[in-house]
Amino acid sequence: MQKSVYVCVVPYHLYLSLILIECKSNRENSVVLLNANDSKIYEQFCSLKTRLEDYNFKVDVRLRDLKKDILGIEEIENKKQYKTVCSMFGEDISGKFILYNFAWNCQYVYTTANIYYKKCEKAIFVEEGALTAINPPQSSIKILVKKIQGGSVDFYKDEKLEGIYVQQPEIYSKEWERKLRKFDISDLLKELNVESKKVVADIFLGDLTETLSKQLVDVGIIYTQPLSEDGFISEEEKIDYYTQMVQFYSKYGNPVLKLHPRDTSIYNLEDICTVLPAYFPSELLGLLNIRFKYAVGICTSAVPTTDAEYKLNINENFLTDSRFRLLPLE
């Protein structure tokens, strides 16, 4: 079976990687790279590493240095990690593996994945979230710097790239049409057997699996996003917005607030709702066969993938217009 390398930056990427590996029954020939961009995600990855290894997944965890990345010297660490991957496989894998890459935007391949993209036999890119295509584009200067540093730009033209799997192909550039593939996580979950579902759930949740299955009954769910961490709004605005959402949508059923893995805010809402921790991706709830009364977010890709009676993103264009409004469920 052909070797595979999965480049992940956040827990959601790891979640999808585990599903793909289990669907292919390919733990032995797969390496999962957990390359965090901040200390909080790094801590989450480190806490998951032992459980992953207990289930015989090959994994390497690393905290990237963004200052080194800007200066172009992070490539030294990338080369070290590549050697580690080769040692896990017991041979130099150049030209002998498939890359499953989550580390990209519409302009270029992220530095953390670029070395693997250059060395792979073929590649499959998977969309980080439904908002990838509409996120504000990188500056032309940054793209030029990436190109000078050896980064892969205009990757959609490359023959080695077999497909770019996205939730809404229609919102991407027509230039990409030949490479775009429709991606639906529910289709993947249907391919998982019961044992594989238990493995993935246990890696992220452990003993919390049974607790959540009993606790999350007849409730709605509200998803947070790292809107202040990414500079779209202030910390105070973000806390106020989600507090308003919890209070407003409680009339449709008891709310659960699911924190995004990169959300660092303290909401102090435990007295009026259940707050689910940040360390596991919201999509994992799909493995527990939980149906919610409603799923609400500001502009998150978690909403459409949730099994819920009502689904609502209150402003799909929030990242560009920052307009907050509370809308009724219909």
Short mmCIF file of C-alpha atoms in Angstrom, two decimals, residues 12-329:
data_model
loop_
_atom_site.label_atom_id
_atom_site.label_comp_id
_atom_site.label_asym_id
_atom_site.label_seq_id
_atom_site.Cartn_x
_atom_site.Cartn_y
_atom_site.Cartn_z
CA TYR A 12 -10.11 19.57 12.61
CA HIS A 13 -7.39 18.57 10.14
CA LEU A 14 -6.36 15.73 12.43
CA TYR A 15 -9.97 14.61 12.69
CA LEU A 16 -10.33 14.41 8.90
CA SER A 17 -6.93 12.72 8.58
CA LEU A 18 -7.90 9.97 11.02
CA ILE A 19 -11.13 9.36 9.13
CA LEU A 20 -9.26 9.12 5.82
CA ILE A 21 -6.66 6.75 7.29
CA GLU A 22 -9.32 4.55 8.86
CA CYS A 23 -11.34 4.45 5.64
CA LYS A 24 -8.22 3.15 3.88
CA SER A 25 -7.16 0.87 6.79
CA ASN A 26 -3.74 2.39 6.37
CA ARG A 27 -2.23 3.23 9.79
CA GLU A 28 1.00 1.37 9.06
CA ASN A 29 1.75 3.38 5.91
CA SER A 30 0.63 6.80 7.11
CA VAL A 31 2.35 9.60 9.03
CA VAL A 32 0.37 12.46 10.54
CA LEU A 33 2.19 15.77 11.05
CA LEU A 34 0.67 18.07 13.66
CA ASN A 35 2.36 21.40 12.96
CA ALA A 36 0.78 24.00 15.23
CA ASN A 37 1.04 27.73 14.61
CA ASP A 38 0.34 28.76 18.21
CA SER A 39 1.01 27.44 21.69
CA LYS A 40 -2.63 26.60 22.49
CA ILE A 41 -3.02 24.29 19.48
CA TYR A 42 0.43 22.84 20.21
CA GLU A 43 -0.67 21.91 23.74
CA GLN A 44 -3.80 20.27 22.34
CA PHE A 45 -1.75 18.28 19.85
CA CYS A 46 0.71 17.17 22.55
CA SER A 47 -2.17 15.93 24.71
CA LEU A 48 -3.46 13.86 21.77
CA LYS A 49 -0.10 12.38 20.78
CA THR A 50 -0.06 9.60 23.42
CA ARG A 51 -3.54 8.39 22.50
CA LEU A 52 -2.66 8.44 18.81
CA GLU A 53 0.44 6.32 19.46
CA ASP A 54 -1.59 3.96 21.68
CA TYR A 55 -3.63 3.20 18.57
CA ASN A 56 -0.45 2.75 16.47
CA PHE A 57 -0.71 5.98 14.49
CA LYS A 58 2.62 7.42 13.39
CA VAL A 59 2.67 11.06 14.44
CA ASP A 60 5.03 14.01 14.89
CA VAL A 61 4.09 17.17 16.81
CA ARG A 62 5.78 20.51 16.32
CA LEU A 63 5.31 24.17 17.28
CA ARG A 64 6.20 26.36 14.33
CA ASP A 65 8.07 29.63 14.77
CA LEU A 66 6.26 32.27 12.70
CA LYS A 67 9.13 34.74 13.04
CA LYS A 68 11.48 32.21 11.47
CA ASP A 69 8.86 31.60 8.81
CA ILE A 70 8.74 35.30 7.92
CA LEU A 71 12.54 35.39 7.75
CA GLY A 72 12.59 32.30 5.55
CA ILE A 73 14.66 30.17 7.93
CA GLU A 74 11.84 27.93 9.14
CA GLU A 75 12.78 25.71 6.19
CA ILE A 76 15.64 24.32 8.31
CA GLU A 77 13.06 22.89 10.73
CA ASN A 78 10.97 21.63 7.82
CA LYS A 79 13.95 19.64 6.52
CA LYS A 80 14.59 18.19 9.98
CA GLN A 81 11.00 17.07 10.20
CA TYR A 82 11.17 15.53 6.73
CA LYS A 83 14.10 13.39 7.91
CA THR A 84 12.02 12.34 10.91
CA VAL A 85 9.21 11.26 8.59
CA CYS A 86 11.64 9.25 6.46
CA SER A 87 12.95 7.51 9.59
CA MET A 88 9.39 6.58 10.56
CA PHE A 89 8.99 4.88 7.20
CA GLY A 90 12.50 3.44 7.29
CA GLU A 91 13.52 4.95 3.95
CA ASP A 92 13.77 8.15 1.92
CA ILE A 93 10.22 8.62 0.65
CA SER A 94 10.92 11.28 -2.00
CA GLY A 95 8.61 10.61 -4.95
CA LYS A 96 7.03 7.63 -3.17
CA PHE A 97 4.12 9.07 -1.18
CA ILE A 98 0.76 10.79 -1.45
CA LEU A 99 0.42 14.10 0.34
CA TYR A 100 -2.89 14.95 2.00
CA ASN A 101 -2.55 18.65 2.67
CA PHE A 102 -4.75 20.96 4.74
CA ALA A 103 -2.13 23.72 4.97
CA TRP A 104 -2.92 26.02 2.04
CA ASN A 105 -4.87 29.05 1.00
CA CYS A 106 -6.05 30.17 -2.43
CA GLN A 107 -2.72 31.85 -3.15
CA TYR A 108 -0.03 29.41 -2.00
CA VAL A 109 0.93 26.27 -0.10
CA TYR A 110 1.89 27.04 3.49
CA THR A 111 5.57 26.70 4.37
CA THR A 112 4.90 23.82 6.75
CA ALA A 113 3.60 21.68 3.85
CA ASN A 114 5.67 23.00 0.97
CA ILE A 115 8.60 20.58 1.33
CA TYR A 116 6.20 17.62 1.21
CA TYR A 117 4.36 19.04 -1.77
CA LYS A 118 7.64 19.32 -3.68
CA LYS A 119 8.73 15.78 -2.78
CA CYS A 120 5.45 13.87 -3.11
CA GLU A 121 4.48 11.71 -6.07
CA LYS A 122 0.98 13.14 -6.04
CA ALA A 123 -1.10 15.35 -3.77
CA ILE A 124 -4.64 15.84 -2.58
CA PHE A 125 -5.62 19.15 -0.98
CA VAL A 126 -8.54 19.28 1.44
CA GLU A 127 -10.32 22.50 2.29
CA GLU A 128 -9.84 23.73 5.86
CA GLY A 129 -13.38 25.04 6.03
CA ALA A 130 -16.26 26.34 3.94
CA LEU A 131 -14.90 29.89 4.22
CA THR A 132 -11.54 29.19 2.55
CA ALA A 133 -12.65 30.55 -0.81
CA ILE A 134 -14.01 33.81 0.59
CA ASN A 135 -11.32 34.62 3.14
CA PRO A 136 -9.56 37.94 2.39
CA PRO A 137 -6.73 37.28 -0.12
CA GLN A 138 -3.08 37.58 0.83
CA SER A 139 -1.22 40.68 -0.35
CA SER A 140 0.72 40.55 -3.62
CA ILE A 141 3.90 41.36 -1.67
CA LYS A 142 3.43 38.37 0.62
CA ILE A 143 2.78 36.11 -2.35
CA LEU A 144 5.94 37.41 -4.05
CA VAL A 145 7.98 36.77 -0.90
CA LYS A 146 6.63 33.22 -0.69
CA LYS A 147 7.57 32.65 -4.32
CA ILE A 148 11.11 34.01 -3.79
CA GLN A 149 11.47 31.69 -0.78
CA GLY A 150 10.57 28.70 -2.94
CA GLY A 151 6.92 28.51 -2.04
CA SER A 152 4.42 26.82 -4.33
CA VAL A 153 2.00 29.32 -5.88
CA ASP A 154 -0.59 28.68 -8.60
CA PHE A 155 -0.56 25.06 -7.40
CA TYR A 156 -3.92 24.40 -9.04
CA LYS A 157 -2.06 24.18 -12.37
CA ASP A 158 0.25 21.35 -11.25
CA GLU A 159 -0.30 17.88 -12.68
CA LYS A 160 0.79 16.18 -9.45
CA LEU A 161 -2.18 17.78 -7.68
CA GLU A 162 -4.92 15.20 -8.25
CA GLY A 163 -7.74 17.16 -6.66
CA ILE A 164 -8.79 19.96 -4.35
CA TYR A 165 -11.65 18.76 -2.16
CA VAL A 166 -14.01 21.55 -1.14
CA GLN A 167 -17.54 21.89 0.22
CA GLN A 168 -18.77 24.42 -2.36
CA PRO A 169 -16.91 24.14 -5.69
CA GLU A 170 -19.17 26.80 -7.23
CA ILE A 171 -17.69 29.63 -5.12
CA TYR A 172 -14.11 29.03 -6.29
CA SER A 173 -12.42 30.60 -9.29
CA LYS A 174 -13.30 29.13 -12.69
CA GLU A 175 -9.56 28.61 -13.22
CA TRP A 176 -9.67 25.92 -10.56
CA GLU A 177 -12.60 24.03 -12.07
CA ARG A 178 -10.54 21.16 -13.47
CA LYS A 179 -9.11 20.32 -10.03
CA LEU A 180 -12.11 20.89 -7.77
CA ARG A 181 -13.89 17.93 -6.21
CA LYS A 182 -17.05 18.04 -4.10
CA PHE A 183 -16.27 17.16 -0.48
CA ASP A 184 -18.90 16.03 2.01
CA ILE A 185 -17.73 14.72 5.37
CA SER A 186 -20.98 12.81 5.87
CA ASP A 187 -20.03 10.59 2.93
CA LEU A 188 -16.73 9.75 4.63
CA LEU A 189 -18.42 8.95 7.92
CA LYS A 190 -20.65 6.43 6.15
CA GLU A 191 -17.52 4.49 5.15
CA LEU A 192 -16.30 4.15 8.74
CA ASN A 193 -17.14 0.98 10.63
CA VAL A 194 -18.25 1.07 14.25
CA GLU A 195 -14.81 0.20 15.60
CA SER A 196 -13.09 2.98 13.64
CA LYS A 197 -15.65 5.51 14.88
CA LYS A 198 -14.92 4.45 18.45
CA VAL A 199 -11.18 4.83 17.87
CA VAL A 200 -11.47 8.37 16.51
CA ALA A 201 -13.89 9.43 19.25
CA ASP A 202 -11.70 7.92 21.99
CA ILE A 203 -8.57 9.70 20.72
CA PHE A 204 -10.23 13.08 21.11
CA LEU A 205 -12.69 12.51 23.94
CA GLY A 206 -11.65 9.51 26.03
CA ASP A 207 -14.12 9.01 28.88
CA LEU A 208 -16.00 12.15 27.80
CA THR A 209 -17.57 10.22 24.90
CA GLU A 210 -20.25 8.54 27.00
CA THR A 211 -20.87 11.69 29.05
CA LEU A 212 -21.55 13.81 25.96
CA SER A 213 -23.85 11.19 24.44
CA LYS A 214 -26.02 11.34 27.57
CA GLN A 215 -25.71 15.08 28.21
CA LEU A 216 -26.35 16.50 24.73
CA VAL A 217 -30.00 15.52 24.39
CA ASP A 218 -32.71 17.89 23.20
CA VAL A 219 -30.36 20.91 23.02
CA GLY A 220 -29.13 23.43 20.47
CA ILE A 221 -25.52 24.27 19.75
CA ILE A 222 -23.77 27.60 19.15
CA TYR A 223 -20.28 27.60 17.63
CA THR A 224 -17.65 30.22 18.44
CA GLN A 225 -14.85 31.34 16.13
CA PRO A 226 -11.45 32.97 16.81
CA LEU A 227 -12.69 36.32 15.54
CA SER A 228 -10.67 38.44 17.99
CA GLU A 229 -7.61 36.19 17.78
CA ASP A 230 -7.59 36.72 14.00
CA GLY A 231 -8.10 40.49 14.32
CA PHE A 232 -11.61 40.83 12.89
CA ILE A 233 -13.16 42.27 16.07
CA SER A 234 -12.09 43.06 19.63
CA GLU A 235 -12.13 40.56 22.48
CA GLU A 236 -14.92 42.49 24.22
CA GLU A 237 -17.06 42.50 21.06
CA LYS A 238 -16.62 38.78 20.56
CA ILE A 239 -17.63 37.91 24.12
CA ASP A 240 -20.63 40.25 23.86
CA TYR A 241 -21.77 38.76 20.54
CA TYR A 242 -21.70 35.15 21.73
CA THR A 243 -23.31 36.08 25.04
CA GLN A 244 -26.16 37.70 23.09
CA MET A 245 -26.47 34.58 20.93
CA VAL A 246 -26.69 32.26 23.93
CA GLN A 247 -29.37 34.45 25.50
CA PHE A 248 -31.37 34.93 22.29
CA TYR A 249 -31.39 31.35 21.00
CA SER A 250 -32.13 29.83 24.41
CA LYS A 251 -35.83 30.42 23.67
CA TYR A 252 -35.56 27.72 20.97
CA GLY A 253 -34.07 25.17 23.37
CA ASN A 254 -31.27 24.90 25.93
CA PRO A 255 -28.03 26.07 24.26
CA VAL A 256 -24.60 24.45 24.26
CA LEU A 257 -21.63 26.71 23.48
CA LYS A 258 -18.86 24.90 21.57
CA LEU A 259 -15.55 26.73 21.77
CA HIS A 260 -13.37 26.82 18.65
CA PRO A 261 -9.93 25.18 19.12
CA ARG A 262 -8.26 28.60 18.74
CA ASP A 263 -10.75 30.53 20.84
CA THR A 264 -8.96 31.81 23.96
CA SER A 265 -11.83 33.83 25.45
CA ILE A 266 -13.40 33.20 28.85
CA TYR A 267 -17.15 33.66 28.47
CA ASN A 268 -18.34 32.92 32.03
CA LEU A 269 -21.60 31.50 30.70
CA GLU A 270 -21.57 28.20 32.58
CA ASP A 271 -24.54 29.32 34.71
CA ILE A 272 -26.85 29.62 31.69
CA CYS A 273 -25.49 27.03 29.22
CA THR A 274 -23.19 24.05 28.83
CA VAL A 275 -19.76 25.06 27.51
CA LEU A 276 -17.91 22.42 25.50
CA PRO A 277 -14.09 22.66 25.58
CA ALA A 278 -11.92 23.86 22.73
CA TYR A 279 -9.60 20.87 22.40
CA PHE A 280 -11.78 18.80 20.06
CA PRO A 281 -13.23 19.88 16.68
CA SER A 282 -16.96 20.43 16.59
CA GLU A 283 -17.31 18.06 13.63
CA LEU A 284 -16.41 15.20 15.98
CA LEU A 285 -19.92 15.39 17.41
CA GLY A 286 -21.08 13.80 14.16
CA LEU A 287 -19.51 10.53 15.31
CA LEU A 288 -21.71 10.45 18.40
CA ASN A 289 -24.98 10.42 16.43
CA ILE A 290 -26.25 13.50 18.25
CA ARG A 291 -29.05 15.47 16.63
CA PHE A 292 -29.40 19.06 17.82
CA LYS A 293 -32.51 21.21 17.83
CA TYR A 294 -30.52 23.94 16.13
CA ALA A 295 -26.97 24.82 15.09
CA VAL A 296 -26.02 28.51 14.98
CA GLY A 297 -22.80 30.38 14.25
CA ILE A 298 -21.69 33.71 12.90
CA CYS A 299 -19.97 32.46 9.75
CA THR A 300 -18.60 29.02 10.50
CA SER A 301 -18.32 25.90 8.36
CA ALA A 302 -19.34 23.84 11.41
CA VAL A 303 -23.01 24.79 11.02
CA PRO A 304 -23.75 23.09 7.67
CA THR A 305 -22.01 19.87 8.78
CA THR A 306 -24.10 19.57 11.97
CA ASP A 307 -27.06 17.21 12.25
CA ALA A 308 -29.69 19.72 13.37
CA GLU A 309 -33.31 20.60 12.71
CA TYR A 310 -32.43 24.26 12.07
CA LYS A 311 -29.09 25.52 10.76
CA LEU A 312 -28.14 29.19 10.65
CA ASN A 313 -25.05 31.29 10.08
CA ILE A 314 -26.24 34.77 10.98
CA ASN A 315 -23.86 36.50 8.53
CA GLU A 316 -21.86 34.54 5.96
CA ASN A 317 -20.04 37.76 5.02
CA PHE A 318 -19.00 38.70 8.55
CA LEU A 319 -15.27 38.49 7.77
CA THR A 320 -15.66 41.28 5.25
CA ASP A 321 -18.42 43.49 6.68
CA SER A 322 -18.26 42.66 10.46
CA ARG A 323 -22.02 43.09 10.70
CA PHE A 324 -23.60 41.33 13.66
CA ARG A 325 -27.33 40.69 13.88
CA LEU A 326 -29.55 38.15 15.60
CA LEU A 327 -31.89 36.31 13.25
CA PRO A 328 -34.84 34.10 14.19
CA LEU A 329 -34.81 30.41 13.37
#
